[in-house]
């Protein structure tokens, strides 16, 4: 093999290894300890590319390959919705990994190259949280620590991106030791990371108040798997069947109803306030009677302000089917619940399966039930720390994640989704009820531990007397200082590079 061929083979091996390790650190493999070293091959790849003729271009290409290996495997649950959609989303997310490797190749040879690499990783994940179309931070490195990982408590102070930063810092120390065949420098670096992480992890969860709420989530099982907002969802028979399944699954609560019963997202997949939906209204009336006057909070739809629009909402339903309080989803799923640029893109055959647009609400909305202020997020929203943080800042003393993952079968999607809720519980310091219409459901304490975890497509009830909390965590107070800080430093570094090149160009003339 020629030297050039050996270079390509080595770089391809590092790229693939990085993608495989990142994938294995998350569910379904869920080898969380790999999250501490998963970035090592990518750092080594960036270091190797510094000797290339075009290090930045090489970083973009080989990083893109690594990202494709990672995201194409992590997001296989999207394949039933279309191979094109799956590959396109994987490609977009992989481009961010390409930018990271390019940054390591460009900046890594500088004095603080390891620190710059950590900043670049966090900046990349912070950017994925925001762009494009509001972001898609699925697979952020910090989520690898969701099952009582060593660095999980860092989220209480710095959020999931703080956990990602700590993981990337460990990887940078390991890669530095391997590259220099040295023990002392990386060992001192690891001691520094451990000291900072230990200090942050020592921050305890907020002390709960004296009040508790008896709350239950009913997993009635969406019997017909269907797209997030597709044509099949408009089938009246299916809508009634799902509501009836929810009613039947609720019957065990009749003798001793909790203070609040939660029916998850899409339990009522039509507007129950519309008298035209008589059969659906009758089912809800039966449920209210069964619960003997205790609160029912159900995932449903509300008509939008113009034809072809709806709100995906959580409804507190009372006697006479009065809607006492609501939370409307703030961040609908692009190309799942609505079509961006519908006049231009709506005619494309795959997008015709989304005949209406779910609108996003403008502000947080606390649902006060049985005297307890509850912070709801709906499905996809729990991947965004800022949305949950907004709810806690608005006064939420307990969190509820209302979701419908029935479309994704027995894939790892539901396990990955639950991991997001575990991080949200730690970040917010709130007990969290993760309520899935078909699973997985469970109760999450402020340390991220899950109890009463259900299996997919089982009829089940998750119930507990959960403590209410009103004190904020440092993360709720500080917000995303890690992500914003990393993006700011990355932008300043790029501007500095451009200015430096411009000055160098002028002096060589």
Short mmCIF file of C-alpha atoms in Angstrom, two decimals:
data_model
loop_
_atom_site.label_atom_id
_atom_site.label_comp_id
_atom_site.label_asym_id
_atom_site.label_seq_id
_atom_site.Cartn_x
_atom_site.Cartn_y
_atom_site.Cartn_z
CA UNK A 1 0.00 0.00 0.00
CA UNK A 2 1.27 3.47 -0.87
CA UNK A 3 1.87 6.07 1.88
CA UNK A 4 -1.18 7.97 0.65
CA UNK A 5 -3.26 4.80 0.81
CA UNK A 6 -2.06 4.11 4.36
CA UNK A 7 -3.02 7.65 5.37
CA UNK A 8 -6.52 7.19 3.96
CA UNK A 9 -6.97 3.81 5.62
CA UNK A 10 -5.80 5.13 8.99
CA UNK A 11 -8.09 8.15 8.79
CA UNK A 12 -11.04 6.06 7.66
CA UNK A 13 -10.46 3.71 10.58
CA UNK A 14 -10.39 6.57 13.07
CA UNK A 15 -13.52 8.12 11.57
CA UNK A 16 -15.47 4.86 11.69
CA UNK A 17 -14.21 4.07 15.20
CA UNK A 18 -15.39 7.46 16.43
CA UNK A 19 -18.85 6.95 14.95
CA UNK A 20 -19.16 3.44 16.38
CA UNK A 21 -18.08 4.49 19.88
CA UNK A 22 -20.50 7.41 19.91
CA UNK A 23 -23.32 5.10 18.85
CA UNK A 24 -22.44 2.44 21.44
CA UNK A 25 -22.46 5.03 24.24
CA UNK A 26 -26.21 5.60 23.75
CA UNK A 27 -29.20 3.23 23.75
CA UNK A 28 -29.68 0.54 22.57
CA UNK A 29 -26.12 -0.56 23.44
CA UNK A 30 -26.11 2.05 26.24
CA UNK A 31 -22.47 1.55 27.26
CA UNK A 32 -22.33 4.87 29.03
CA UNK A 33 -18.68 4.53 30.06
CA UNK A 34 -17.78 4.75 26.37
CA UNK A 35 -19.03 8.32 26.47
CA UNK A 36 -15.82 9.18 28.34
CA UNK A 37 -13.60 8.05 25.45
CA UNK A 38 -15.85 8.15 22.38
CA UNK A 39 -14.32 11.41 21.14
CA UNK A 40 -10.74 10.06 21.35
CA UNK A 41 -10.67 8.72 17.75
CA UNK A 42 -12.01 12.04 16.44
CA UNK A 43 -9.33 13.97 18.33
CA UNK A 44 -6.70 11.60 16.98
CA UNK A 45 -8.15 12.07 13.49
CA UNK A 46 -7.88 15.85 13.80
CA UNK A 47 -4.30 15.52 15.04
CA UNK A 48 -3.42 13.23 12.13
CA UNK A 49 -4.90 15.66 9.61
CA UNK A 50 -2.63 18.50 10.74
CA UNK A 51 0.04 17.01 8.48
CA UNK A 52 -2.31 16.85 5.49
CA UNK A 53 -2.10 19.26 2.59
CA UNK A 54 -5.59 20.58 3.36
CA UNK A 55 -6.29 19.83 7.04
CA UNK A 56 -9.58 21.72 7.31
CA UNK A 57 -11.05 20.18 4.17
CA UNK A 58 -9.87 16.77 5.33
CA UNK A 59 -11.47 17.33 8.71
CA UNK A 60 -14.78 18.21 7.11
CA UNK A 61 -14.75 15.09 4.93
CA UNK A 62 -13.56 12.51 7.45
CA UNK A 63 -15.66 14.06 10.21
CA UNK A 64 -18.69 13.84 7.94
CA UNK A 65 -18.00 10.13 7.47
CA UNK A 66 -17.74 9.61 11.23
CA UNK A 67 -20.94 11.55 11.81
CA UNK A 68 -22.78 9.49 9.21
CA UNK A 69 -21.72 6.26 10.91
CA UNK A 70 -22.98 7.65 14.22
CA UNK A 71 -26.26 9.25 13.22
CA UNK A 72 -27.28 6.77 10.53
CA UNK A 73 -27.14 4.00 13.14
CA UNK A 74 -28.53 6.04 16.04
CA UNK A 75 -31.55 7.20 14.02
CA UNK A 76 -32.51 3.93 12.31
CA UNK A 77 -35.96 4.30 13.91
CA UNK A 78 -36.63 6.93 11.23
CA UNK A 79 -36.28 4.47 8.34
CA UNK A 80 -40.00 3.50 8.32
CA UNK A 81 -40.78 7.17 7.63
CA UNK A 82 -38.63 7.15 4.51
CA UNK A 83 -35.02 6.39 3.67
CA UNK A 84 -34.54 9.86 2.20
CA UNK A 85 -35.68 11.57 5.42
CA UNK A 86 -33.46 9.30 7.53
CA UNK A 87 -30.35 9.89 5.41
CA UNK A 88 -30.97 13.61 5.05
CA UNK A 89 -31.28 14.15 8.80
CA UNK A 90 -28.23 11.95 9.44
CA UNK A 91 -26.26 13.93 6.85
CA UNK A 92 -27.22 17.29 8.36
CA UNK A 93 -26.22 16.17 11.84
CA UNK A 94 -23.04 14.54 10.54
CA UNK A 95 -21.97 17.87 9.06
CA UNK A 96 -21.60 19.20 12.61
CA UNK A 97 -19.17 16.38 13.43
CA UNK A 98 -17.28 17.37 10.28
CA UNK A 99 -17.00 20.93 11.55
CA UNK A 100 -15.66 19.66 14.87
CA UNK A 101 -12.91 17.55 13.30
CA UNK A 102 -12.02 20.44 10.99
CA UNK A 103 -11.71 22.71 14.02
CA UNK A 104 -9.41 20.23 15.78
CA UNK A 105 -7.27 19.97 12.66
CA UNK A 106 -7.05 23.78 12.43
CA UNK A 107 -6.65 24.73 16.10
CA UNK A 108 -5.31 21.63 17.79
CA UNK A 109 -1.64 22.38 17.21
CA UNK A 110 -1.87 25.57 19.24
CA UNK A 111 -0.76 25.91 22.83
CA UNK A 112 -4.12 25.14 24.36
CA UNK A 113 -5.17 22.66 21.69
CA UNK A 114 -6.86 20.21 24.08
CA UNK A 115 -8.95 22.97 25.68
CA UNK A 116 -9.79 24.32 22.22
CA UNK A 117 -11.03 20.86 21.21
CA UNK A 118 -13.36 20.70 24.22
CA UNK A 119 -14.70 24.16 23.40
CA UNK A 120 -15.20 23.12 19.78
CA UNK A 121 -17.15 20.01 20.80
CA UNK A 122 -19.46 21.92 23.12
CA UNK A 123 -19.94 24.70 20.56
CA UNK A 124 -20.88 22.08 17.98
CA UNK A 125 -23.48 20.51 20.27
CA UNK A 126 -24.83 23.93 21.26
CA UNK A 127 -25.23 24.77 17.58
CA UNK A 128 -27.04 21.47 16.96
CA UNK A 129 -29.44 22.43 19.74
CA UNK A 130 -30.43 25.56 17.82
CA UNK A 131 -30.00 25.00 14.06
CA UNK A 132 -31.44 24.26 11.58
CA UNK A 133 -35.19 24.77 12.12
CA UNK A 134 -34.84 25.09 15.87
CA UNK A 135 -32.26 22.34 16.28
CA UNK A 136 -32.06 18.59 16.85
CA UNK A 137 -29.64 17.72 19.70
CA UNK A 138 -30.37 13.98 19.60
CA UNK A 139 -27.29 12.02 20.60
CA UNK A 140 -25.49 14.78 22.50
CA UNK A 141 -22.54 13.24 24.33
CA UNK A 142 -23.86 14.15 27.79
CA UNK A 143 -26.84 11.83 27.37
CA UNK A 144 -24.47 8.85 27.48
CA UNK A 145 -24.32 9.43 31.25
CA UNK A 146 -28.09 9.18 31.79
CA UNK A 147 -28.00 5.92 33.76
CA UNK A 148 -26.16 7.14 36.87
CA UNK A 149 -23.04 7.96 34.88
CA UNK A 150 -20.11 9.37 36.83
CA UNK A 151 -20.61 12.82 35.34
CA UNK A 152 -24.42 12.95 35.42
CA UNK A 153 -24.62 15.21 38.53
CA UNK A 154 -22.71 17.92 36.64
CA UNK A 155 -25.99 18.59 34.79
CA UNK A 156 -27.46 20.05 37.98
CA UNK A 157 -25.10 23.01 37.67
CA UNK A 158 -24.17 23.19 33.99
CA UNK A 159 -26.81 21.22 32.11
CA UNK A 160 -26.31 18.44 29.62
CA UNK A 161 -23.72 20.47 27.70
CA UNK A 162 -21.70 20.69 30.90
CA UNK A 163 -21.75 16.90 31.03
CA UNK A 164 -20.71 16.80 27.37
CA UNK A 165 -17.84 19.17 28.15
CA UNK A 166 -16.65 16.95 30.99
CA UNK A 167 -16.80 13.84 28.78
CA UNK A 168 -14.90 15.62 26.01
CA UNK A 169 -12.30 16.83 28.52
CA UNK A 170 -11.68 13.27 29.70
CA UNK A 171 -11.30 12.16 26.07
CA UNK A 172 -8.87 15.02 25.37
CA UNK A 173 -6.68 13.94 28.29
CA UNK A 174 -6.68 10.32 27.13
CA UNK A 175 -5.88 11.26 23.52
CA UNK A 176 -3.07 13.55 24.67
CA UNK A 177 -1.51 10.72 26.64
CA UNK A 178 -1.76 8.32 23.72
CA UNK A 179 -0.33 10.84 21.26
CA UNK A 180 2.64 11.85 23.42
CA UNK A 181 3.10 8.43 25.04
CA UNK A 182 3.08 10.22 28.33
CA UNK A 183 1.31 9.57 31.60
CA UNK A 184 2.04 12.64 33.72
CA UNK A 185 0.37 15.36 31.61
CA UNK A 186 -2.88 13.49 30.92
CA UNK A 187 -2.98 12.24 34.52
CA UNK A 188 -2.76 15.80 35.81
CA UNK A 189 -5.43 16.80 33.30
CA UNK A 190 -7.72 14.02 34.47
CA UNK A 191 -7.17 15.06 38.08
CA UNK A 192 -8.23 18.57 37.13
CA UNK A 193 -11.37 17.32 35.36
CA UNK A 194 -12.17 15.06 38.31
CA UNK A 195 -11.73 17.91 40.79
CA UNK A 196 -14.03 20.27 38.88
CA UNK A 197 -16.61 17.55 38.21
CA UNK A 198 -16.56 16.43 41.85
CA UNK A 199 -17.13 19.98 43.02
CA UNK A 200 -20.08 20.39 40.66
CA UNK A 201 -21.45 16.94 41.52
CA UNK A 202 -21.39 17.82 45.21
CA UNK A 203 -24.22 20.29 44.66
CA UNK A 204 -27.27 18.45 46.05
CA UNK A 205 -30.71 18.43 44.43
CA UNK A 206 -33.02 21.13 45.78
CA UNK A 207 -34.77 20.08 48.96
CA UNK A 208 -38.39 19.13 48.24
CA UNK A 209 -41.21 21.04 49.85
CA UNK A 210 -43.56 19.39 52.26
CA UNK A 211 -46.36 18.85 49.73
CA UNK A 212 -46.83 15.79 47.55
CA UNK A 213 -49.06 15.05 44.58
CA UNK A 214 -50.68 11.68 43.93
CA UNK A 215 -50.34 11.45 40.16
CA UNK A 216 -50.74 8.59 37.68
CA UNK A 217 -49.93 8.15 34.00
CA UNK A 218 -52.06 5.72 32.02
CA UNK A 219 -50.27 3.80 29.29
CA UNK A 220 -53.27 2.68 27.29
CA UNK A 221 -51.28 1.62 24.22
CA UNK A 222 -51.83 3.26 20.84
CA UNK A 223 -53.07 0.12 19.10
CA UNK A 224 -52.46 1.40 15.58
CA UNK A 225 -49.02 2.82 14.99
CA UNK A 226 -49.23 5.91 12.85
CA UNK A 227 -47.18 8.90 11.71
CA UNK A 228 -46.73 11.98 13.86
CA UNK A 229 -49.32 13.96 11.94
CA UNK A 230 -50.04 11.81 8.93
CA UNK A 231 -53.23 10.98 7.08
CA UNK A 232 -53.78 7.84 9.19
CA UNK A 233 -54.10 10.05 12.27
CA UNK A 234 -57.26 11.60 10.78
CA UNK A 235 -59.10 8.28 10.78
CA UNK A 236 -62.15 8.69 13.04
CA UNK A 237 -62.32 5.00 13.94
CA UNK A 238 -58.70 4.96 15.07
CA UNK A 239 -59.19 8.12 17.15
CA UNK A 240 -62.14 6.54 18.98
CA UNK A 241 -60.34 3.20 19.43
CA UNK A 242 -57.35 4.87 21.07
CA UNK A 243 -59.58 6.87 23.44
CA UNK A 244 -61.51 3.71 24.35
CA UNK A 245 -58.24 1.91 25.05
CA UNK A 246 -57.26 4.75 27.37
CA UNK A 247 -60.60 4.52 29.17
CA UNK A 248 -60.27 0.76 29.68
CA UNK A 249 -56.71 1.11 30.95
CA UNK A 250 -57.91 3.75 33.44
CA UNK A 251 -60.57 1.52 35.06
CA UNK A 252 -58.24 0.07 37.74
CA UNK A 253 -58.07 3.58 39.22
CA UNK A 254 -61.84 3.76 39.78
CA UNK A 255 -61.82 2.60 43.39
CA UNK A 256 -59.00 4.89 44.48
CA UNK A 257 -58.38 7.63 41.92
CA UNK A 258 -55.25 9.77 42.25
CA UNK A 259 -55.31 13.55 42.51
CA UNK A 260 -54.28 13.78 38.85
CA UNK A 261 -54.54 11.23 36.04
CA UNK A 262 -52.50 11.85 32.90
CA UNK A 263 -53.49 10.55 29.49
CA UNK A 264 -50.42 11.03 27.27
CA UNK A 265 -50.01 12.80 23.94
CA UNK A 266 -52.61 12.00 21.26
CA UNK A 267 -54.90 10.13 23.65
CA UNK A 268 -57.60 12.46 22.31
CA UNK A 269 -56.57 12.93 18.70
CA UNK A 270 -59.40 15.30 17.82
CA UNK A 271 -60.75 18.47 19.38
CA UNK A 272 -62.81 17.26 22.36
CA UNK A 273 -64.28 20.76 22.75
CA UNK A 274 -65.99 20.39 19.35
CA UNK A 275 -69.59 19.06 19.78
CA UNK A 276 -69.19 17.29 16.42
CA UNK A 277 -66.86 14.77 18.11
CA UNK A 278 -69.72 13.29 20.12
CA UNK A 279 -68.30 9.77 20.53
CA UNK A 280 -64.98 11.08 21.77
CA UNK A 281 -66.73 13.42 24.20
CA UNK A 282 -68.77 10.53 25.56
CA UNK A 283 -65.61 8.53 26.28
CA UNK A 284 -64.05 11.45 28.15
CA UNK A 285 -67.24 11.96 30.16
CA UNK A 286 -67.09 8.30 31.19
CA UNK A 287 -63.48 8.73 32.27
CA UNK A 288 -64.32 11.78 34.37
CA UNK A 289 -67.15 9.88 36.04
CA UNK A 290 -64.86 6.92 36.69
CA UNK A 291 -62.32 9.22 38.38
CA UNK A 292 -65.03 10.50 40.70
CA UNK A 293 -64.29 14.18 40.23
CA UNK A 294 -60.51 13.97 40.39
CA UNK A 295 -58.52 15.72 37.67
CA UNK A 296 -57.97 14.28 34.19
CA UNK A 297 -55.23 15.89 32.11
CA UNK A 298 -55.15 14.55 28.56
CA UNK A 299 -53.07 15.02 25.45
CA UNK A 300 -55.34 16.31 22.71
CA UNK A 301 -55.78 18.74 19.88
CA UNK A 302 -57.28 22.21 19.72
CA UNK A 303 -58.37 23.96 16.57
CA UNK A 304 -55.96 26.57 15.25
CA UNK A 305 -56.79 30.13 14.22
CA UNK A 306 -57.10 29.26 10.54
CA UNK A 307 -58.13 26.21 8.50
CA UNK A 308 -55.53 23.47 8.29
CA UNK A 309 -53.92 24.36 11.63
CA UNK A 310 -54.16 22.83 15.10
CA UNK A 311 -52.43 23.01 18.46
CA UNK A 312 -50.94 19.91 20.07
CA UNK A 313 -52.03 20.50 23.64
CA UNK A 314 -52.41 19.20 27.16
CA UNK A 315 -55.95 19.79 28.44
CA UNK A 316 -57.18 19.80 32.02
CA UNK A 317 -60.74 18.52 31.60
CA UNK A 318 -63.51 19.19 34.07
CA UNK A 319 -67.25 18.55 34.47
CA UNK A 320 -69.22 19.16 31.31
CA UNK A 321 -65.97 18.72 29.36
CA UNK A 322 -64.91 22.21 30.31
CA UNK A 323 -61.24 22.87 29.60
CA UNK A 324 -59.98 24.36 32.86
CA UNK A 325 -56.36 24.88 31.83
CA UNK A 326 -54.11 24.12 28.85
CA UNK A 327 -50.52 23.82 27.75
CA UNK A 328 -49.87 24.18 24.03
CA UNK A 329 -46.78 22.69 22.48
CA UNK A 330 -44.18 25.36 21.79
CA UNK A 331 -41.83 23.48 19.47
CA UNK A 332 -43.64 21.27 16.92
CA UNK A 333 -41.59 18.78 14.90
CA UNK A 334 -40.59 20.19 11.49
CA UNK A 335 -41.61 17.82 8.68
CA UNK A 336 -43.40 15.71 11.29
CA UNK A 337 -46.08 18.01 12.68
CA UNK A 338 -45.80 20.86 10.22
CA UNK A 339 -44.26 21.58 6.83
CA UNK A 340 -41.86 24.54 6.72
CA UNK A 341 -42.41 26.68 3.61
CA UNK A 342 -45.59 24.75 2.88
CA UNK A 343 -46.47 26.78 -0.26
CA UNK A 344 -43.15 25.65 -1.75
CA UNK A 345 -42.62 22.19 -0.23
CA UNK A 346 -46.14 21.03 0.53
CA UNK A 347 -46.67 19.53 -2.93
CA UNK A 348 -43.81 17.03 -2.51
CA UNK A 349 -45.30 13.51 -2.31
CA UNK A 350 -43.84 12.55 1.12
CA UNK A 351 -45.07 15.81 2.65
CA UNK A 352 -48.62 15.31 1.44
CA UNK A 353 -48.92 12.88 4.35
CA UNK A 354 -48.93 15.94 6.64
CA UNK A 355 -52.23 17.59 5.67
CA UNK A 356 -52.30 20.12 8.51
CA UNK A 357 -49.80 22.16 10.48
CA UNK A 358 -49.33 22.08 14.24
CA UNK A 359 -48.71 25.63 15.42
CA UNK A 360 -46.27 26.48 18.19
CA UNK A 361 -47.32 28.48 21.24
CA UNK A 362 -45.38 31.62 22.07
CA UNK A 363 -44.72 31.19 25.77
CA UNK A 364 -44.51 28.66 28.62
CA UNK A 365 -47.75 27.55 30.20
CA UNK A 366 -48.10 26.12 33.69
CA UNK A 367 -51.09 23.83 34.25
CA UNK A 368 -52.22 24.11 37.87
CA UNK A 369 -54.03 20.91 38.86
CA UNK A 370 -55.18 19.94 42.35
CA UNK A 371 -53.32 23.00 43.62
CA UNK A 372 -50.01 21.88 42.12
CA UNK A 373 -48.28 23.86 39.34
CA UNK A 374 -47.24 21.28 36.73
CA UNK A 375 -44.77 21.93 33.93
CA UNK A 376 -45.67 19.93 30.83
CA UNK A 377 -43.62 19.36 27.71
CA UNK A 378 -44.90 17.34 24.80
CA UNK A 379 -42.81 14.60 23.17
CA UNK A 380 -40.00 16.14 21.06
CA UNK A 381 -39.87 19.17 23.38
CA UNK A 382 -38.00 17.32 26.11
CA UNK A 383 -34.85 17.26 23.98
CA UNK A 384 -34.56 21.02 24.47
CA UNK A 385 -33.25 21.97 27.93
CA UNK A 386 -34.35 25.59 27.53
CA UNK A 387 -38.03 24.67 27.19
CA UNK A 388 -38.01 22.73 30.45
CA UNK A 389 -35.97 25.42 32.14
CA UNK A 390 -38.60 27.97 31.09
CA UNK A 391 -41.31 25.86 32.71
CA UNK A 392 -39.41 25.66 36.00
CA UNK A 393 -38.70 29.38 35.95
CA UNK A 394 -42.42 29.94 35.37
CA UNK A 395 -43.18 28.07 38.60
CA UNK A 396 -43.43 24.35 37.75
CA UNK A 397 -42.98 22.21 40.86
CA UNK A 398 -43.25 18.87 39.05
CA UNK A 399 -42.56 17.99 35.40
CA UNK A 400 -44.62 15.81 33.08
CA UNK A 401 -43.37 14.64 29.69
CA UNK A 402 -46.40 13.65 27.61
CA UNK A 403 -45.43 11.62 24.57
CA UNK A 404 -46.62 9.31 21.82
CA UNK A 405 -43.82 7.08 20.51
CA UNK A 406 -46.16 4.44 19.10
CA UNK A 407 -44.96 5.05 15.56
CA UNK A 408 -41.45 3.82 16.29
CA UNK A 409 -42.19 0.22 17.20
CA UNK A 410 -39.76 -1.68 19.38
CA UNK A 411 -36.79 0.45 18.29
CA UNK A 412 -34.40 2.19 20.67
CA UNK A 413 -36.17 5.51 20.13
CA UNK A 414 -38.24 5.28 23.31
CA UNK A 415 -35.19 4.44 25.42
CA UNK A 416 -33.27 7.33 23.90
CA UNK A 417 -36.24 9.60 24.56
CA UNK A 418 -36.43 8.56 28.22
CA UNK A 419 -32.75 9.46 28.60
CA UNK A 420 -33.58 13.06 27.70
CA UNK A 421 -36.15 13.17 30.50
CA UNK A 422 -33.58 11.81 32.95
CA UNK A 423 -31.27 14.73 32.15
CA UNK A 424 -34.15 17.20 32.37
CA UNK A 425 -34.97 15.89 35.87
CA UNK A 426 -31.38 16.38 37.03
CA UNK A 427 -31.04 19.82 35.43
CA UNK A 428 -34.29 21.08 36.92
CA UNK A 429 -34.20 19.32 40.28
CA UNK A 430 -37.82 18.27 39.75
CA UNK A 431 -39.49 14.90 40.01
CA UNK A 432 -40.56 13.99 36.48
CA UNK A 433 -43.34 11.78 35.18
CA UNK A 434 -42.49 10.43 31.73
CA UNK A 435 -45.85 9.39 30.29
CA UNK A 436 -45.91 7.47 26.99
CA UNK A 437 -49.16 6.34 25.40
CA UNK A 438 -47.45 3.11 24.31
CA UNK A 439 -44.36 3.29 26.54
CA UNK A 440 -41.79 3.63 27.76
CA UNK A 441 -43.22 5.35 30.88
CA UNK A 442 -41.70 5.87 34.31
CA UNK A 443 -41.08 8.13 37.28
CA UNK A 444 -37.73 9.94 37.44
CA UNK A 445 -36.32 11.41 40.62
CA UNK A 446 -34.12 14.56 40.67
CA UNK A 447 -31.00 12.37 40.57
CA UNK A 448 -32.08 10.82 37.27
CA UNK A 449 -33.09 7.40 38.61
CA UNK A 450 -36.10 5.78 36.92
CA UNK A 451 -38.68 3.74 38.81
CA UNK A 452 -41.78 1.87 37.60
CA UNK A 453 -40.29 1.68 34.10
CA UNK A 454 -42.85 0.11 31.74
CA UNK A 455 -42.37 -2.06 28.69
CA UNK A 456 -43.38 -0.99 25.21
CA UNK A 457 -46.95 -1.75 24.13
CA UNK A 458 -48.03 -3.00 27.55
CA UNK A 459 -51.18 -1.66 29.15
CA UNK A 460 -49.93 -0.15 32.40
CA UNK A 461 -50.37 2.52 35.05
CA UNK A 462 -47.46 4.40 36.60
CA UNK A 463 -48.43 6.04 39.89
CA UNK A 464 -46.71 7.75 42.78
CA UNK A 465 -47.02 10.38 45.47
CA UNK A 466 -44.35 12.70 44.15
CA UNK A 467 -42.76 15.54 46.13
CA UNK A 468 -43.26 19.05 44.82
CA UNK A 469 -40.27 21.36 44.65
CA UNK A 470 -39.95 25.11 44.34
CA UNK A 471 -36.21 25.72 44.72
CA UNK A 472 -34.11 26.16 41.54
CA UNK A 473 -30.93 24.32 40.64
CA UNK A 474 -27.85 26.33 39.62
CA UNK A 475 -28.58 25.36 36.01
CA UNK A 476 -32.09 26.82 36.16
CA UNK A 477 -30.62 30.07 37.51
CA UNK A 478 -27.58 30.26 35.22
CA UNK A 479 -29.06 28.87 32.03
CA UNK A 480 -26.94 27.59 29.16
CA UNK A 481 -23.74 29.43 30.04
CA UNK A 482 -21.63 26.50 28.83
CA UNK A 483 -23.17 26.36 25.37
CA UNK A 484 -23.33 30.11 24.84
CA UNK A 485 -19.80 30.54 26.17
CA UNK A 486 -18.42 27.81 23.91
CA UNK A 487 -20.13 29.23 20.81
CA UNK A 488 -18.83 32.70 21.66
CA UNK A 489 -15.26 31.44 22.02
CA UNK A 490 -15.55 29.45 18.79
CA UNK A 491 -16.75 32.50 16.86
CA UNK A 492 -13.97 34.66 18.34
CA UNK A 493 -11.41 32.01 17.39
CA UNK A 494 -12.67 31.93 13.81
CA UNK A 495 -12.63 35.73 13.59
CA UNK A 496 -9.13 35.74 15.02
CA UNK A 497 -8.06 33.24 12.39
CA UNK A 498 -9.49 35.34 9.58
CA UNK A 499 -7.83 38.51 10.90
CA UNK A 500 -4.52 36.69 11.32
CA UNK A 501 -4.60 35.40 7.75
CA UNK A 502 -5.49 38.85 6.44
CA UNK A 503 -2.56 40.43 8.27
CA UNK A 504 -0.22 37.70 7.13
CA UNK A 505 -1.37 38.26 3.55
CA UNK A 506 -0.65 41.98 3.78
CA UNK A 507 2.84 41.49 5.23
CA UNK A 508 3.86 39.04 2.49
CA UNK A 509 2.98 41.43 -0.35
#
